[in-house]
CSV table of C-alpha atoms in Angstrom, one decimal:
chain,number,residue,atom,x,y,z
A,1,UNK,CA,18.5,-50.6,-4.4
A,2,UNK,CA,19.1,-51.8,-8.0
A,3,UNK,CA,22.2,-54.1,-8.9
A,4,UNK,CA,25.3,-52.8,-10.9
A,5,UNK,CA,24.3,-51.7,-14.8
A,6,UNK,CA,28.0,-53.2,-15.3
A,7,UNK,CA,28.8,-56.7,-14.8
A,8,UNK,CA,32.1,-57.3,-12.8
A,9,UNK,CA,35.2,-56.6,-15.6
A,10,UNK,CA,37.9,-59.3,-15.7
A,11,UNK,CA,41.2,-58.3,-14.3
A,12,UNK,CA,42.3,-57.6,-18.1
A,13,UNK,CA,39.4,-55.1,-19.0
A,14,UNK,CA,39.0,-53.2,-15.8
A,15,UNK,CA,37.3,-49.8,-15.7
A,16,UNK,CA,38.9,-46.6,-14.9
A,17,UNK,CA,36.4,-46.5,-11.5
A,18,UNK,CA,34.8,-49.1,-9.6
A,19,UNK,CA,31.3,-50.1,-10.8
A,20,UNK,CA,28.5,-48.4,-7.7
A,21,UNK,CA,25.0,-49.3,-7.2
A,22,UNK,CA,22.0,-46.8,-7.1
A,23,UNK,CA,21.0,-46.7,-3.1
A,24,UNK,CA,17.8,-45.5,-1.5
A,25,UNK,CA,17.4,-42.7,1.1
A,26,UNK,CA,17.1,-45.4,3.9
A,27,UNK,CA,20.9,-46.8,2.9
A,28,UNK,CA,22.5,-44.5,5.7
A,29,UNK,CA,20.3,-45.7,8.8
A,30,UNK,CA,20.9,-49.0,7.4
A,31,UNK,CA,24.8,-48.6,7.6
A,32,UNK,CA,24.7,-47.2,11.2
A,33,UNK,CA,22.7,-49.8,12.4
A,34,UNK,CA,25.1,-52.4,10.8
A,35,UNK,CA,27.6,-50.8,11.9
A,36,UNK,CA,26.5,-50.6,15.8
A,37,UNK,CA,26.0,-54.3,15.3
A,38,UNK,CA,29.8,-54.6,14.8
A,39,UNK,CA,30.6,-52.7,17.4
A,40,UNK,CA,28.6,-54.9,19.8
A,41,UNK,CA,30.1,-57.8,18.4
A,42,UNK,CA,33.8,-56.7,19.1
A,43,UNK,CA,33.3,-54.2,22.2
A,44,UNK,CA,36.4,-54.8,23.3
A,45,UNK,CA,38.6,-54.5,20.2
A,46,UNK,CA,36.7,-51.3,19.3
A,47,UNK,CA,36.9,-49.4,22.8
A,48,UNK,CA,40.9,-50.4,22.1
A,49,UNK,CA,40.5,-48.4,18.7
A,50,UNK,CA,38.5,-46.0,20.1
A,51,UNK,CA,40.5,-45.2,23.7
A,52,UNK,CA,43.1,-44.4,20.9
A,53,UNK,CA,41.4,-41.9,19.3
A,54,UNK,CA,40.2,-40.2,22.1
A,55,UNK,CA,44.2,-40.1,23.5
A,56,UNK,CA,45.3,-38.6,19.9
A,57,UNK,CA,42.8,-36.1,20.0
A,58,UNK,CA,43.3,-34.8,23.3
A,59,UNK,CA,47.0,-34.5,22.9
A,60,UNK,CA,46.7,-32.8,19.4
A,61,UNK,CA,44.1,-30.3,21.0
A,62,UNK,CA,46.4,-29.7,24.1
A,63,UNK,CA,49.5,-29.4,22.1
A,64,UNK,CA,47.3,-26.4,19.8
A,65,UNK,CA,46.1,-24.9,23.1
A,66,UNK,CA,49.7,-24.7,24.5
A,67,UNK,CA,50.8,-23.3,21.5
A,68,UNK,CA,48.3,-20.2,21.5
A,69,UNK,CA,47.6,-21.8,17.7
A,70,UNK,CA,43.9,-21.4,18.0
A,71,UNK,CA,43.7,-21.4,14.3
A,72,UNK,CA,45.3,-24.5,14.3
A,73,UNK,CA,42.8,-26.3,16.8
A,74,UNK,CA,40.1,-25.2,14.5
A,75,UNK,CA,41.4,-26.2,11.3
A,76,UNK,CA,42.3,-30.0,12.8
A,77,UNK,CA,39.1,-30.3,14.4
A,78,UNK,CA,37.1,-29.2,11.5
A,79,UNK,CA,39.3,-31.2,9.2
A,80,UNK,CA,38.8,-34.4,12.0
A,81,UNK,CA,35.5,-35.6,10.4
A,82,UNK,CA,37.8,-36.7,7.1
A,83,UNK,CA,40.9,-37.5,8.3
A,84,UNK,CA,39.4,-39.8,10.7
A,85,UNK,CA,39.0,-43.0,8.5
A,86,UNK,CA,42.4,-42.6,8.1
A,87,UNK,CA,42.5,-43.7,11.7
A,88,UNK,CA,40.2,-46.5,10.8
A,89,UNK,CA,41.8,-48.7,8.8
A,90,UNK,CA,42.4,-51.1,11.3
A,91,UNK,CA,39.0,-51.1,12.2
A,92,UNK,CA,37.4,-51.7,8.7
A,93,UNK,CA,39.1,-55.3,9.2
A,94,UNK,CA,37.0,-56.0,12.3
A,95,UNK,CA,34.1,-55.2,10.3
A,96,UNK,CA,35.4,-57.4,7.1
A,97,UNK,CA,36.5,-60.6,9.6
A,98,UNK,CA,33.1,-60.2,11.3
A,99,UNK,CA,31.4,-60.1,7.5
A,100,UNK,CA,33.7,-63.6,7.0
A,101,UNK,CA,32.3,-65.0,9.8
A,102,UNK,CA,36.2,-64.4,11.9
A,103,UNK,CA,36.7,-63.6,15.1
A,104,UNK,CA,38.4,-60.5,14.5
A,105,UNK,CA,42.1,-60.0,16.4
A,106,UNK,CA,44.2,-57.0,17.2
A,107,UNK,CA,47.1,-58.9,15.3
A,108,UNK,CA,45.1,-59.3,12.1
A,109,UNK,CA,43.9,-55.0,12.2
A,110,UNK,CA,47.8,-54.2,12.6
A,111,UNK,CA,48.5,-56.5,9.7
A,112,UNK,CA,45.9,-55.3,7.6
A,113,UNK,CA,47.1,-51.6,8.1
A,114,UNK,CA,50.9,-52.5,7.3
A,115,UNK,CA,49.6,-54.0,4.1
A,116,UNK,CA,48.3,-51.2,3.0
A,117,UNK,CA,50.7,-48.4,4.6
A,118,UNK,CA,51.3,-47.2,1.0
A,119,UNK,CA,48.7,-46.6,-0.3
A,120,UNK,CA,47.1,-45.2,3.0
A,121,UNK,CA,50.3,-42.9,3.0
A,122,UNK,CA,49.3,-41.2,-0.6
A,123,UNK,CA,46.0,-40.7,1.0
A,124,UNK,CA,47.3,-39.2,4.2
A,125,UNK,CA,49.3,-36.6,2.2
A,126,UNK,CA,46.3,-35.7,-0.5
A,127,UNK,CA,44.4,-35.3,2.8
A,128,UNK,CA,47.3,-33.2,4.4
A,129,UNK,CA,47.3,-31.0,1.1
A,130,UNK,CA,43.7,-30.0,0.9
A,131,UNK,CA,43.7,-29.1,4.9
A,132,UNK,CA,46.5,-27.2,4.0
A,133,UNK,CA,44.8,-25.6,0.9
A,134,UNK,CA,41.9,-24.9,3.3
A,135,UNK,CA,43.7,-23.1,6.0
A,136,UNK,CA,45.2,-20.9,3.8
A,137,UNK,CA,42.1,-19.9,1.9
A,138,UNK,CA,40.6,-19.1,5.6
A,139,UNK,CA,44.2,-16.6,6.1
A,140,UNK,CA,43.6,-15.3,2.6
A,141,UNK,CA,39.7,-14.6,3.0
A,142,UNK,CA,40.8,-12.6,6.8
A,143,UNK,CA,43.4,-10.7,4.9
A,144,UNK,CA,41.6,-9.8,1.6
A,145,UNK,CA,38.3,-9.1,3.6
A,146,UNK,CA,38.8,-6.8,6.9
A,147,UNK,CA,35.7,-6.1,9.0
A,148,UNK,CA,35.3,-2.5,10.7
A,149,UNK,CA,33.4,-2.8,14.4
A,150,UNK,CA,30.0,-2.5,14.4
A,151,UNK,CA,29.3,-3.5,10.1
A,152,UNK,CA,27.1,-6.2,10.3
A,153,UNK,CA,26.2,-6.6,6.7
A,154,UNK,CA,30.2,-7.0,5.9
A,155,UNK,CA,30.0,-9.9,8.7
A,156,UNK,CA,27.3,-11.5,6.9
A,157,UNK,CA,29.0,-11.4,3.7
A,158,UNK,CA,32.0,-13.0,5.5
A,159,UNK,CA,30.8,-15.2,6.9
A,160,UNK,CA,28.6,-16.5,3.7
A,161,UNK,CA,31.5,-16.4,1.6
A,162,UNK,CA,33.7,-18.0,4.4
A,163,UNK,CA,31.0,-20.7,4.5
A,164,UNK,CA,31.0,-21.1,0.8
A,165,UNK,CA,34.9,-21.8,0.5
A,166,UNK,CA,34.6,-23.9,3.9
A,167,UNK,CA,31.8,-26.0,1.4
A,168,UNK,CA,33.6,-26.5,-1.7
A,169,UNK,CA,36.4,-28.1,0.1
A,170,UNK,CA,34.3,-30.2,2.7
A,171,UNK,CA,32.8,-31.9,-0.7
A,172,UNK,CA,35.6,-32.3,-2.6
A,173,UNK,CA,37.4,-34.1,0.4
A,174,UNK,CA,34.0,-36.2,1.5
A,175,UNK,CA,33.7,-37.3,-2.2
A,176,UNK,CA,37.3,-38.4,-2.5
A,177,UNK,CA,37.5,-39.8,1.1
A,178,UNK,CA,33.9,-41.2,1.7
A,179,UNK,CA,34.5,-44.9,0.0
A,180,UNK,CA,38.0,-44.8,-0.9
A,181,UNK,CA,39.8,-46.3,2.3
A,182,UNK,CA,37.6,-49.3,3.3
A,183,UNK,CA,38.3,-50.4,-0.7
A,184,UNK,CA,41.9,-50.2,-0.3
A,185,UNK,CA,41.7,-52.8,3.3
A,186,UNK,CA,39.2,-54.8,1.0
A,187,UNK,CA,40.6,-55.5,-2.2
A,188,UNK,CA,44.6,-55.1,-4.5
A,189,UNK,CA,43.6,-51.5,-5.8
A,190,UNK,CA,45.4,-48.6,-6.0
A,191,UNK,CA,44.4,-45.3,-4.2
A,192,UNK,CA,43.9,-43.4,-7.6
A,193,UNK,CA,41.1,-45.9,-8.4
A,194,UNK,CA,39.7,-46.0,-5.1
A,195,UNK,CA,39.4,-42.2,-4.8
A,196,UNK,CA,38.1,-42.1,-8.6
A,197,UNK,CA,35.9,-44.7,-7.4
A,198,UNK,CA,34.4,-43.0,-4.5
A,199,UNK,CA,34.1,-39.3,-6.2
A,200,UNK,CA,32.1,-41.4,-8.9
A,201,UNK,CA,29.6,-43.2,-6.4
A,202,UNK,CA,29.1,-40.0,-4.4
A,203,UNK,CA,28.2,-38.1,-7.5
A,204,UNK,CA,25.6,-40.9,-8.6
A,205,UNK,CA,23.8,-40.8,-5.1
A,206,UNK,CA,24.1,-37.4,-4.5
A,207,UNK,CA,21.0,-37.0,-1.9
A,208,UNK,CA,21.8,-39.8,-0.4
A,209,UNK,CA,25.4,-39.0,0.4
A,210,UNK,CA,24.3,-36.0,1.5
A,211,UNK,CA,22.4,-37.2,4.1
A,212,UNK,CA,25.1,-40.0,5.3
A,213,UNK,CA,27.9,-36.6,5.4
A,214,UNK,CA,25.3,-35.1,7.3
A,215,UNK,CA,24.5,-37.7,9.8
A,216,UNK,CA,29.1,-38.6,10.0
A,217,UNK,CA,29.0,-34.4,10.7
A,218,UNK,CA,26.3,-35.1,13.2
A,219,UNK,CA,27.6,-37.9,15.3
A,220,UNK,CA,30.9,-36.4,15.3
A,221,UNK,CA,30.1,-33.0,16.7
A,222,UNK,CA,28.3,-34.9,19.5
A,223,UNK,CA,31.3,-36.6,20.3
A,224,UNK,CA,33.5,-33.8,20.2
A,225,UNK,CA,30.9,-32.3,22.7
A,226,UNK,CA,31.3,-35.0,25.4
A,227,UNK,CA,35.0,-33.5,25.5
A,228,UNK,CA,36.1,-36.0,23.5
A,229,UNK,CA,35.3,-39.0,25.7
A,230,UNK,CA,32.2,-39.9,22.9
A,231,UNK,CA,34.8,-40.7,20.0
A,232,UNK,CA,35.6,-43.7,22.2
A,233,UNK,CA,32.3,-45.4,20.9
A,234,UNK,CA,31.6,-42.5,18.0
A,235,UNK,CA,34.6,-43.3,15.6
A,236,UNK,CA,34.6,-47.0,15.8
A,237,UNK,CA,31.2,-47.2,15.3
A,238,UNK,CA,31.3,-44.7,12.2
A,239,UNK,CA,34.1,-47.1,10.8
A,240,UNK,CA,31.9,-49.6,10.7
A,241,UNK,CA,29.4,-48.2,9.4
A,242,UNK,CA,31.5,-46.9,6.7
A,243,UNK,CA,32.5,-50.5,5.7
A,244,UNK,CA,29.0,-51.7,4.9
A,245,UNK,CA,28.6,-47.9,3.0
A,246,UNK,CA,31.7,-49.4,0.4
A,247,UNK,CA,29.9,-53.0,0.8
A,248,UNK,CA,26.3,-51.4,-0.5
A,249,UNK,CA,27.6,-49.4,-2.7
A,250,UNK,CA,30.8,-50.3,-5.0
A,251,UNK,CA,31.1,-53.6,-6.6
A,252,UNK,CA,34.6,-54.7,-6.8
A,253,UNK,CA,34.3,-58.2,-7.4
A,254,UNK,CA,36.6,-57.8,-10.4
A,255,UNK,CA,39.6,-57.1,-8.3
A,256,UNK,CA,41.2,-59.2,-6.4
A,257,UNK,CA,40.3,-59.3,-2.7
A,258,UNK,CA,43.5,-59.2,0.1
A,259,UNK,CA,44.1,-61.9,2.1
């Protein structure tokens, strides 16, 4: 890992996006295990976090079965790998009072996430709009593209061109979401410059944020396969590691940090 080519700009020269760092192939693994190491620090603070998760999930996923909306339970739970660290705000300040050498509190999560309910809300509603977007190209590609019984080839095309739309917006949400979040709990920026921020370092370490979405797709699906019991320790632990994936990788020392 090489240091920043840009020295940290003073708050009257700052750059449009956050200055990032040039990471290695091993970066990921290293932020899941530093992030497991945070979560056996503050077990009990993170079950807390996670129990919540789990309770959310189920009662989102019951209300869609209820419903008859399986379209809907699809779209949330494909959409849950990048709306989730919207649920972890509160958890990236365990991992920054641990980093501090704090004993991390409930009180301080919930104060840390009222502190930066604004900005979290813009990313909330971009987030809402994409999974919007993306449900409605999957009802566009059903209606512009029927299937007869039995025509395998026109399944195949579907489902390649379904899986190509599905991609594009998977990246463009990852890139905007991947580093943006744990920036905002960390330091006075706004969510423009944190998202500009993120989409910037993800495009500069391409193959390695490849890999890291791969392994947050991963871990996720196994949790979802535990009937959603696994988030419990799944989400918290992916919070964490996403803290030390902003710590490795953006350099925001030119802005100031929150208190």
């Amino acid at each position: 890992m090489t240091p920043p080519s840009a020295t940290p700009p003073d708050a009257g020269i700052r750059p449009f996006a956050v200055p990032c760092r040039r990471l290695g192939m091993d970066a990921p693994w290293r932020w899941l295990r530093l992030g497991w190491q945070d979560l056996r620090r503050a077990p009990g603070l993170s079950l807390l976090f996670g129990a919540v998760i789990v309770v959310v999930s189920l009662l989102v996923s019951a209300l869609a079965w209820w419903l008859g909306r399986f379209a809907l339970l699809a779209t949330l739970l494909s959409g849950f790998v990048f709306v989730a660290p919207m649920l972890a705000v509160g958890l990236y300040c365990v991992s920054r009072g641990l980093e501090r050498g704090e004993t991390p509190r409930l009180r301080q999560s919930f104060s840390l996430a009222r502190r930066v309910a604004g900005q979290a809300g813009i990313y909330a509603l971009g987030q809402g709009v994409v999974i919007l977007l993306w449900s409605r190209a999957g009802m566009m590609l059903n209606a512009l593209w029927p299937i007869e019984q039995g025509d395998g080839l026109a399944l195949l095309e579907y489902l390649a061109l379904g899986s190509g739309v599905g991609a594009v917006f998977a990246t463009v949400t990852f890139a905007i979401s991947a580093l943006s979040l744990p920036m905002v709990a960390d330091r006075d920026v706004d969510m423009v410059t944190a998202c500009v921020s993120s989409v910037n370092a993800v495009l500069r370490n391409k193959p390695v944020m490849l890999l890291w979405a791969a392994l947050l797709v991963a871990i996720t699906v196994l949790a979802f396969a535990t009937a959603f019991l696994g988030l419990a320790v799944a989400m918290p632990w992916l919070a964490y590691a996403t803290w030390h994936a902003y710590r490795d990788t953006l350099d925001p020392e030119g802005w100031p940090a929150l208190d």
